[in-house]
Every structure is written in structure tokens, then in C-alpha cells.
Coordinates of C-alpha atoms and ligand atoms in Angstrom, one line a residue:
Chain A
M238 CA 0.5 -11.3 12.8
D239 CA 3.1 -8.7 12.0
D240 CA 0.9 -7.7 9.1
P241 CA -0.5 -4.4 10.1
T242 CA -3.7 -4.9 8.2
P243 CA -6.4 -6.3 10.3
A244 CA -10.0 -5.7 9.5
V245 CA -9.7 -2.6 7.3
D246 CA -10.2 -3.3 3.6
S247 CA -10.1 -0.4 1.3
P248 CA -13.5 -0.7 -0.2
K249 CA -13.1 1.3 -3.4
R250 CA -10.5 -0.4 -5.6
A251 CA -10.2 -3.8 -7.2
V252 CA -7.1 -5.6 -6.0
P253 CA -4.7 -6.6 -8.7
D254 CA -2.8 -9.8 -8.5
D255 CA 0.5 -8.6 -7.0
A256 CA 1.6 -11.8 -5.4
V257 CA 4.3 -12.6 -7.8
D258 CA 5.8 -9.1 -7.7
V259 CA 5.5 -9.1 -3.9
A260 CA 7.4 -12.3 -3.6
L261 CA 10.1 -11.1 -6.0
A262 CA 10.4 -7.8 -4.2
Q263 CA 10.7 -9.6 -0.9
S264 CA 13.7 -11.5 -2.4
G265 CA 15.3 -8.1 -3.2
D266 CA 14.1 -7.5 -6.7
T267 CA 13.7 -3.8 -7.1
Q268 CA 12.3 -4.1 -10.6
A269 CA 9.4 -6.1 -9.2
F270 CA 9.0 -3.4 -6.5
E271 CA 9.0 -0.8 -9.2
R272 CA 6.0 -2.6 -10.8
L273 CA 4.3 -2.5 -7.4
Y274 CA 5.0 1.2 -7.2
R275 CA 3.5 1.8 -10.6
A276 CA 0.4 -0.1 -9.8
H277 CA -0.2 1.7 -6.5
V278 CA 1.3 5.1 -6.7
S279 CA -1.8 7.0 -7.8
R280 CA -3.6 5.6 -4.8
V281 CA -0.9 6.5 -2.3
F282 CA -0.2 9.9 -3.9
S283 CA -3.9 10.9 -3.8
L284 CA -4.1 9.8 -0.2
A285 CA -1.0 11.8 0.6
R286 CA -2.1 14.9 -1.3
R287 CA -5.5 14.9 0.5
M288 CA -4.0 14.3 3.9
M289 CA -0.8 16.3 3.7
G290 CA -1.5 18.9 1.1
P291 CA 0.1 19.3 -2.3
E292 CA 3.4 20.8 -1.1
T293 CA 4.5 17.7 0.8
A294 CA 2.5 15.0 -1.0
E295 CA 5.4 13.9 -3.3
E296 CA 7.9 13.5 -0.6
A297 CA 5.4 11.8 1.6
T298 CA 4.6 9.3 -1.2
Q299 CA 8.2 8.5 -1.5
D300 CA 8.5 8.0 2.2
V301 CA 5.6 5.6 2.1
F302 CA 7.2 3.4 -0.6
V303 CA 10.6 3.4 1.1
R304 CA 9.0 2.3 4.3
A305 CA 7.0 -0.3 2.4
W306 CA 10.3 -1.7 1.0
E307 CA 11.8 -1.8 4.5
K308 CA 8.7 -3.5 5.9
L309 CA 8.1 -5.9 3.1
G310 CA 9.5 -8.7 5.2
S311 CA 6.6 -8.4 7.6
F312 CA 4.0 -8.7 4.9
R313 CA 2.6 -12.2 5.0
G314 CA 0.0 -12.1 2.3
E315 CA -2.9 -12.3 4.7
A316 CA -4.4 -9.3 3.2
A317 CA -4.0 -7.9 -0.4
F318 CA -0.8 -6.0 -0.9
G319 CA -2.8 -2.9 -1.7
T320 CA -4.6 -3.1 1.6
W321 CA -1.4 -3.6 3.5
L322 CA 0.3 -0.7 1.7
H323 CA -2.7 1.5 2.3
R324 CA -2.7 0.9 6.0
L325 CA 1.0 1.5 6.2
A326 CA 0.5 4.7 4.2
V327 CA -2.2 6.0 6.6
N328 CA -0.1 5.2 9.6
L329 CA 3.0 6.9 8.2
L330 CA 1.1 10.0 7.0
L331 CA -0.7 10.3 10.4
S332 CA 2.6 10.2 12.3
Q333 CA 4.2 12.7 9.9
R334 CA 1.3 15.0 10.3
A335 CA 1.5 14.7 14.1
R336 CA 5.2 15.4 14.0
R337 CA 4.7 18.4 11.8
G338 CA 1.9 19.7 14.0
R339 CA 4.2 19.6 17.0
D340 CA 7.0 21.4 15.1
L341 CA 4.9 24.2 13.8
A342 CA 2.9 26.4 16.0
R343 CA 0.5 27.6 13.5
H344 CA -2.5 29.7 13.1
D345 CA -5.0 28.2 10.8
P346 CA -6.8 30.6 8.4
T347 CA -8.4 27.8 6.4
E348 CA -11.8 27.9 8.0
D349 CA -12.1 31.6 7.4
A350 CA -11.0 31.1 3.8
L351 CA -13.7 28.5 3.3
E352 CA -16.4 30.7 4.7
R353 CA -15.3 33.6 2.4
R354 CA -15.3 31.4 -0.6
A355 CA -18.7 30.2 0.3
S356 CA -20.2 33.6 0.6
R357 CA -18.7 34.7 -2.8
G358 CA -20.3 31.7 -4.5
T359 CA -18.6 29.0 -6.5
R360 CA -18.3 27.6 -10.0
P361 CA -20.3 24.5 -10.9
E362 CA -17.4 22.0 -11.3
L363 CA -18.2 20.4 -8.1
A364 CA -15.9 17.4 -8.1
M365 CA -12.9 19.5 -9.0
D366 CA -13.7 22.1 -6.3
L367 CA -14.3 19.4 -3.8
E368 CA -10.5 18.5 -3.9
T369 CA -9.7 22.2 -3.4
A370 CA -12.1 22.6 -0.6
I371 CA -10.8 19.4 1.1
G372 CA -7.4 20.9 1.0
R373 CA -8.6 24.0 2.8
L374 CA -10.3 22.2 5.7
P375 CA -8.7 22.5 9.1
D376 CA -6.3 19.7 9.7
G377 CA -8.3 17.6 12.1
A378 CA -11.5 17.8 10.2
R379 CA -9.7 17.1 6.9
Q380 CA -7.9 14.0 8.1
I381 CA -11.1 12.5 9.4
F382 CA -13.1 13.4 6.4
V383 CA -10.5 11.8 4.1
L384 CA -10.3 8.7 6.1
H385 CA -14.0 8.3 6.6
D386 CA -15.7 9.6 3.5
I387 CA -13.0 9.0 0.9
E388 CA -11.2 6.0 2.3
G389 CA -14.0 4.2 4.0
Y390 CA -12.6 3.9 7.5
K391 CA -15.0 3.6 10.4
H392 CA -15.0 6.0 13.3
E393 CA -13.7 3.3 15.7
E394 CA -10.7 2.7 13.4
I395 CA -10.0 6.4 13.0
G396 CA -10.3 6.8 16.8
D397 CA -7.7 4.1 17.3
S398 CA -5.3 5.4 14.7
L399 CA -5.5 9.0 15.9
G400 CA -5.8 8.3 19.6
I401 CA -9.1 10.2 19.9
A402 CA -12.6 9.3 21.1
V403 CA -15.1 8.1 18.6
G404 CA -17.3 11.0 19.5
T405 CA -14.5 13.4 18.5
S406 CA -14.1 11.7 15.2
K407 CA -17.8 12.0 14.5
A408 CA -17.9 15.7 15.5
Q409 CA -14.9 16.4 13.2
L410 CA -16.5 14.6 10.4
H411 CA -19.6 16.6 10.8
R412 CA -17.7 19.8 10.9
A413 CA -15.8 18.9 7.7
R414 CA -19.0 18.0 5.9
M415 CA -20.8 21.2 7.0
L416 CA -17.9 23.3 5.8
L417 CA -17.7 21.5 2.5
R418 CA -21.5 21.7 2.1
S419 CA -21.5 25.5 2.4
H420 CA -18.6 25.7 0.0
L421 CA -19.9 23.4 -2.7
E422 CA -23.6 24.1 -2.8
P423 CA -24.2 27.7 -2.0
Q424 CA -27.1 27.9 -4.5
T425 CA -28.7 24.6 -3.4
E426 CA -31.9 26.3 -2.1
D427 CA -32.5 28.0 -5.5
R428 CA -31.9 24.8 -7.5
I429 CA -33.8 22.3 -5.4
G430 CA -37.1 21.0 -6.6
P431 CA -38.4 20.5 -10.1
Chain B
M259 CA -29.8 28.1 16.8
T260 CA -29.2 24.9 18.7
N261 CA -32.5 25.5 20.4
R262 CA -34.3 25.8 17.1
H263 CA -32.3 23.0 15.6
P264 CA -31.5 20.7 18.5
W265 CA -30.2 17.9 16.3
M266 CA -28.0 20.0 14.1
A267 CA -24.7 18.5 15.5
R268 CA -26.0 15.0 14.9
L269 CA -27.2 15.2 11.4
S270 CA -24.1 13.5 9.9
E271 CA -24.6 10.6 12.2
Y272 CA -28.2 10.4 11.1
V273 CA -27.1 10.5 7.4
D274 CA -24.7 7.6 8.2
G275 CA -27.3 5.6 10.0
E276 CA -25.4 5.6 13.2
L277 CA -28.0 7.0 15.6
P278 CA -29.7 4.7 18.1
A279 CA -33.4 4.1 17.3
D280 CA -34.8 6.4 20.0
E281 CA -32.6 9.3 18.9
R282 CA -33.3 8.6 15.2
L283 CA -37.1 8.7 15.8
A284 CA -36.8 12.0 17.8
L285 CA -34.7 13.5 15.0
E286 CA -37.1 12.4 12.4
R287 CA -39.9 14.1 14.3
H288 CA -37.9 17.3 14.1
L289 CA -37.3 16.9 10.4
E290 CA -41.0 16.7 9.7
T291 CA -41.3 20.2 10.9
C292 CA -38.0 21.8 9.9
A293 CA -37.2 22.5 6.3
D294 CA -33.7 23.8 7.2
C295 CA -32.6 20.5 8.8
R296 CA -34.1 18.5 5.9
A297 CA -32.1 20.6 3.4
T298 CA -28.9 20.1 5.5
V299 CA -29.5 16.3 5.6
T300 CA -29.7 16.3 1.8
Q301 CA -26.5 18.4 1.5
L302 CA -24.5 16.3 3.9
G303 CA -25.5 13.2 2.0
R304 CA -24.4 14.8 -1.2
V305 CA -21.0 15.8 0.2
R306 CA -20.5 12.2 1.4
D307 CA -21.6 10.7 -1.9
L308 CA -19.4 13.0 -3.9
A309 CA -16.4 12.2 -1.7
G310 CA -16.9 8.6 -2.6
T311 CA -16.6 9.3 -6.3
L312 CA -13.3 11.3 -6.2
A313 CA -10.7 9.8 -8.6
D314 CA -7.1 9.1 -7.8
R315 CA -4.5 11.1 -9.6
E316 CA -1.0 10.3 -10.7
P317 CA 1.7 12.4 -9.2
P318 CA 2.8 15.3 -11.5
R319 CA 6.3 13.7 -11.9
D320 CA 7.8 10.3 -11.7
L321 CA 8.7 9.6 -8.0
W322 CA 10.3 6.3 -8.6
P323 CA 13.9 7.5 -9.2
G324 CA 13.9 9.1 -5.8
I325 CA 12.6 6.0 -4.2
E326 CA 15.0 3.8 -6.0
A327 CA 17.9 5.9 -4.9
R328 CA 16.8 5.5 -1.3
I329 CA 16.2 1.8 -1.3
G330 CA 19.7 1.2 -2.4
G331 CA 21.3 0.9 -5.8
A332 CA 23.1 -2.2 -4.6
A333 CA 19.9 -4.2 -4.7
R334 CA 19.7 -3.5 -8.4
V335 CA 22.3 -6.1 -9.4
L336 CA 19.8 -8.5 -10.6
P337 CA 20.3 -11.4 -12.8
F338 CA 18.0 -10.3 -15.6
G339 CA 19.2 -9.2 -19.0
R340 CA 22.8 -8.6 -19.7
R341 CA 24.8 -11.8 -19.4
W342 CA 21.8 -13.9 -18.3
T343 CA 19.6 -14.3 -21.4
L344 CA 18.7 -17.9 -20.7
T345 CA 15.6 -20.0 -20.9
M346 CA 14.3 -21.4 -17.7
P347 CA 15.6 -25.0 -18.3
Q348 CA 19.0 -23.6 -19.0
L349 CA 18.8 -21.5 -15.9
A350 CA 17.8 -24.6 -13.9
A351 CA 20.5 -26.6 -15.4
A352 CA 23.0 -23.9 -14.6
A353 CA 21.8 -23.7 -11.1
A354 CA 22.1 -27.5 -10.7
L355 CA 25.6 -27.4 -12.1
M356 CA 26.6 -24.7 -9.8
I357 CA 25.6 -26.8 -6.9
V358 CA 27.9 -29.6 -8.0
V359 CA 30.8 -27.8 -9.5
G360 CA 30.6 -24.6 -7.6
A361 CA 32.4 -23.8 -4.5
G362 CA 32.5 -27.0 -2.4
G363 CA 30.7 -28.9 -5.1
A364 CA 33.4 -31.5 -5.5
A365 CA 33.0 -32.7 -1.9
L366 CA 29.3 -32.9 -2.2
A367 CA 29.4 -34.7 -5.6
L368 CA 31.6 -37.4 -3.9
R369 CA 28.9 -37.9 -1.4
G370 CA 26.4 -38.5 -4.2
T371 CA 24.7 -35.2 -4.8
G372 CA 22.3 -35.4 -7.7
T373 CA 23.5 -35.9 -11.2
P374 CA 24.4 -32.7 -13.0
V375 CA 21.8 -31.8 -15.5
A376 CA 23.3 -31.6 -19.0
G377 CA 23.4 -27.9 -20.0
P378 CA 25.6 -25.3 -21.5
V379 CA 28.6 -25.2 -19.2
A380 CA 29.4 -21.7 -20.4
V381 CA 26.5 -20.4 -18.4
V382 CA 27.8 -21.6 -15.0
A383 CA 28.0 -18.4 -13.0
P384 CA 31.4 -17.7 -11.4
S385 CA 30.7 -17.9 -7.7
G386 CA 32.2 -14.4 -7.1
D387 CA 29.8 -12.9 -9.5
P388 CA 28.0 -10.1 -7.7
T389 CA 24.8 -10.8 -9.8
V390 CA 24.2 -14.0 -7.8
I391 CA 24.1 -12.2 -4.5
P392 CA 20.7 -10.7 -4.2
A393 CA 20.1 -8.1 -1.6
T394 CA 17.0 -8.9 0.3
A395 CA 14.4 -6.2 0.8
G396 CA 14.5 -4.5 4.1
A397 CA 13.7 -6.9 6.9
A398 CA 12.6 -9.7 4.6
S399 CA 14.4 -12.7 5.7
Y400 CA 15.7 -15.4 3.5
D401 CA 13.1 -17.8 4.7
Q402 CA 10.4 -15.3 4.1
A403 CA 11.5 -14.6 0.6
V404 CA 11.8 -18.3 -0.2
T405 CA 8.4 -19.0 1.3
S406 CA 6.7 -16.2 -0.7
L407 CA 8.4 -17.2 -3.9
G408 CA 7.5 -20.8 -3.3
R409 CA 3.9 -19.9 -2.8
V410 CA 3.5 -17.9 -6.0
L411 CA 5.3 -20.5 -8.0
T412 CA 2.9 -23.1 -6.7
E413 CA -0.1 -20.9 -7.3
H414 CA 0.9 -19.9 -10.8
R415 CA 2.7 -22.9 -12.1
D416 CA 0.1 -23.1 -14.8
R417 CA 1.6 -20.0 -16.3
L418 CA 4.9 -21.9 -17.0
D419 CA 5.2 -24.7 -19.5
P420 CA 5.2 -28.2 -18.0
A421 CA 8.8 -28.9 -19.1
T422 CA 10.0 -25.8 -17.3
V423 CA 8.0 -26.7 -14.2
R424 CA 9.5 -30.2 -14.2
V425 CA 13.1 -28.9 -14.5
L426 CA 12.5 -26.3 -11.9
E427 CA 11.2 -28.8 -9.4
Q428 CA 14.0 -31.2 -10.0
S429 CA 16.5 -28.4 -9.6
L430 CA 15.0 -27.2 -6.4
Q431 CA 15.0 -30.8 -5.1
T432 CA 18.7 -31.0 -5.9
I433 CA 19.4 -27.7 -4.3
D434 CA 17.4 -28.6 -1.2
R435 CA 19.3 -31.9 -0.9
A436 CA 22.5 -30.0 -1.1
I437 CA 21.4 -27.5 1.5
A438 CA 20.3 -30.3 3.8
R439 CA 23.7 -32.0 3.4
A440 CA 25.6 -28.9 4.0
Q441 CA 23.5 -28.2 7.2
E442 CA 24.1 -31.8 8.4
A443 CA 27.8 -31.4 7.8
L444 CA 27.8 -28.1 9.6
A445 CA 26.0 -29.6 12.5
T446 CA 28.9 -31.9 13.1
D447 CA 31.5 -29.3 12.1
P448 CA 30.0 -25.9 13.1
N449 CA 33.1 -23.9 12.7
D450 CA 34.0 -25.0 9.2
A451 CA 34.2 -21.8 7.3
Y452 CA 34.4 -23.6 4.0
L453 CA 31.1 -25.4 4.7
S454 CA 29.4 -22.2 5.8
A455 CA 30.4 -20.4 2.7
H456 CA 29.2 -23.3 0.6
L457 CA 25.8 -23.4 2.4
A458 CA 25.4 -19.7 2.0
E459 CA 26.2 -19.9 -1.7
T460 CA 23.8 -22.8 -2.2
M461 CA 21.0 -20.9 -0.5
R462 CA 21.7 -18.0 -2.7
Q463 CA 21.5 -20.3 -5.7
K464 CA 18.1 -21.4 -4.6
L465 CA 16.8 -17.9 -4.1
N466 CA 18.1 -16.9 -7.5
L467 CA 16.5 -19.9 -9.2
M468 CA 13.2 -19.1 -7.6
R469 CA 13.5 -15.5 -8.5
R470 CA 14.1 -16.3 -12.1
A471 CA 11.2 -18.6 -12.2
A472 CA 9.0 -16.0 -10.6
A473 CA 10.2 -13.4 -13.1
L474 CA 9.1 -15.7 -15.9
V475 CA 5.7 -16.0 -14.2
A476 CA 5.5 -12.3 -13.8
A477 CA 6.3 -11.8 -17.5
S478 CA 3.8 -14.4 -18.7
Ligands
ZN660 ZN1 -34.0 22.1 12.4

């Protein structure tokens, strides 16, 4: 039960058959591990970019795969490799964020920026803008929005991972959605209805 | 604001179907009379649905070289390509030969270790060859690696041709017997450095053989 992947399955992606490459990588085959990297990097990178921001996403992605290599011995194949990797990535990214949060005493202008953008109105490319808007969410709200609405985690799981109450997770999710809503759909009222 | 819209802070929970029945009913009574909250519910649902459709993106540059450098170039000495361009049966034959004629092989052969499989003698790897010493990934133990490889080889044996599977299994049996003998001998003679080295070498042979077979599976 060293496998750190209990109930959480990532609901969105199909799981490729990685078993052979996992076994080879466990025996020290870096070429097999490179194949695993190629198969999963966009998933991990997108998670890192959303949770950490674009500046540190590349390095964080590399950290995730280095850690996965080091931990490969504890992967027992009880879950899909992608699921195991994803959980490992979430845990590592959360701990990196926590460390960075302690290191930097920072003032967070993001919420103001979001409000300003909303009042100015936005372009119609919603999906593209959503990524940008997510990047501008305040840290806590962003992490929880990414984990819940994009990655499909439940509030109970998020609460456990972050060490916060379920109610806090729900409140932050609501805050994130409210901010994104005002950013994405400023003209909704005009457009609604036939 | 909260007085006029007492449920505003709970609308996401409502959208997600997480409110207890009594609260949900009370909220829905409010929605019947409040166009603002109805609009907000719609928007929150759209944000959530849109989030579920976001596509993953490749990183703007290849991150693998940096990872490879950090997980250790030493692990890269792998038996593929270069001097090892062999078919699986040849590899298996070579592995079996190495057990018998490799370090310590003579002693084991005298005790009746399996017959050497006929094969090109030229492919017998010199025991000092660094390519036969695989680095194991991180904390992955030898047993773990062998177990995982054994599992995928069993599961995907249909991807290999039957002759290859047969030779592979025979070779593994031979190797396992050699390992068992070495372990027995070591049990009575625990400090024998020569036996220890032979056991380690034989275990490496086994791992290498399984890795090559798994690589064939991966390439199939
Ligand atoms: Zn209302």
C-alpha cells in the first residue's frame, strides 16, 4: 500500500497501457521512462501551469518526473500509472506552493486585476481566456478550482491534501467561480434568451 | 446584499448538487422569485462546464533532457542497439551461456546446471561489461523490478512469437535454478566472496534477459 493513489481516479483521460514501460523503467531503463514522460507530459505540464503559473511550470514538471523516477519502486500497479503520476504531481506541486508561499510574503493584486478586466469587458474566445483568468485567480481559490473543476477531485480529498476544512474548500471554489464568471461573461445578461 | 440574496454563498454547492434536501428546497424557493440568483446559477454552471473542457497543452520546449540529466546518465548504459543487435532467442541463448561459462559458471556446470543452449558464442557478454549492469530506478528494488517485468511478460506474452516465449521461459528456468543453487551454496558458505559475486552476476543476467524481452514486447 505504498502506492499513493487510493480512491482518486482522474476522470478525464483514457489510460494508455503503460505496464510494459513501467516495468522496464522500474528495472532502470531510462528509455522506457522517456516514453512514459512523452505519454504523460502534457497532462502534468498543464496541471503545473494551472497550479503554479507559467513561470515555474516547466521546472515543476521536471521535478514531478524526477520524483516519479525516484518513487517508481513504490508503484505497485494497483492503479493506472497515469493516476499514480497525477496524484504524485498534485502532492508535489502543493508542497512546492506551500514552501513558496512561506518564502514570499506577498501582496496579491490578482483579484483587483480580475475585477478591472471584468469591468472593461472581454473578447469572446472564452476557453482561451479561461486559462488566463485561472492564472489570475488568488492562490487558494485557484488551487481549489483547478483540483475540483478541472481535475475532478472532491472537496473531501482537497481538504485532506491541503489540510483545510471541507467548508473552506467549498467557499474557495465558489469564490473562484464567481471571479471567473464575472471575467468570462460580462455580457451574459444581454445575450441570454432567444 | 446577503439579506436580499441569502443563498448567494451557497450557489456553487447548489450547482454541484451538494446541498442537503431542506436547504436545497429553501434555496429553490428563493430562486423562484430572484432572477439575479437564477442568472448566477446559470453562470456558475457554465464556468464549471467550461473548466471540464480545457485541453492539455504540451510544454513549449522539450523538458526531457533536463530530466534525463537529473535521473543520472549512468542509468543510460542499456543493452539496446550498439553491440547488442540480437534476436530474442539469441539473447536467451547468450544469457544461458553466461550462466554456465560466466564467472563461476564452471563450478555450477559441474554440479549439473542446465545444458548450454547452442548459440553464437561470440555474443557472450564479458562479465565486466558495464552494459550488463543496469541501474535500478530510484528505490525500485531488484525484486520489484523482476516482479513487474514478470507480470508484463506474462500478460503480454501473446505479443511475442511462441518460439521466443519458449526460449525465454527455458532460459529463465535455467537462470532461476542457477540463482537457487548459488543461494543454497551461500547459505552454507555465507562469506564466500566468489559465490556472492556470482549470485549478483546471475541476478543481473536475469534482469537483463527480462528487460530485453519486455523491450521486444514494448516494440511490438
Ligand atoms: Zn437572490
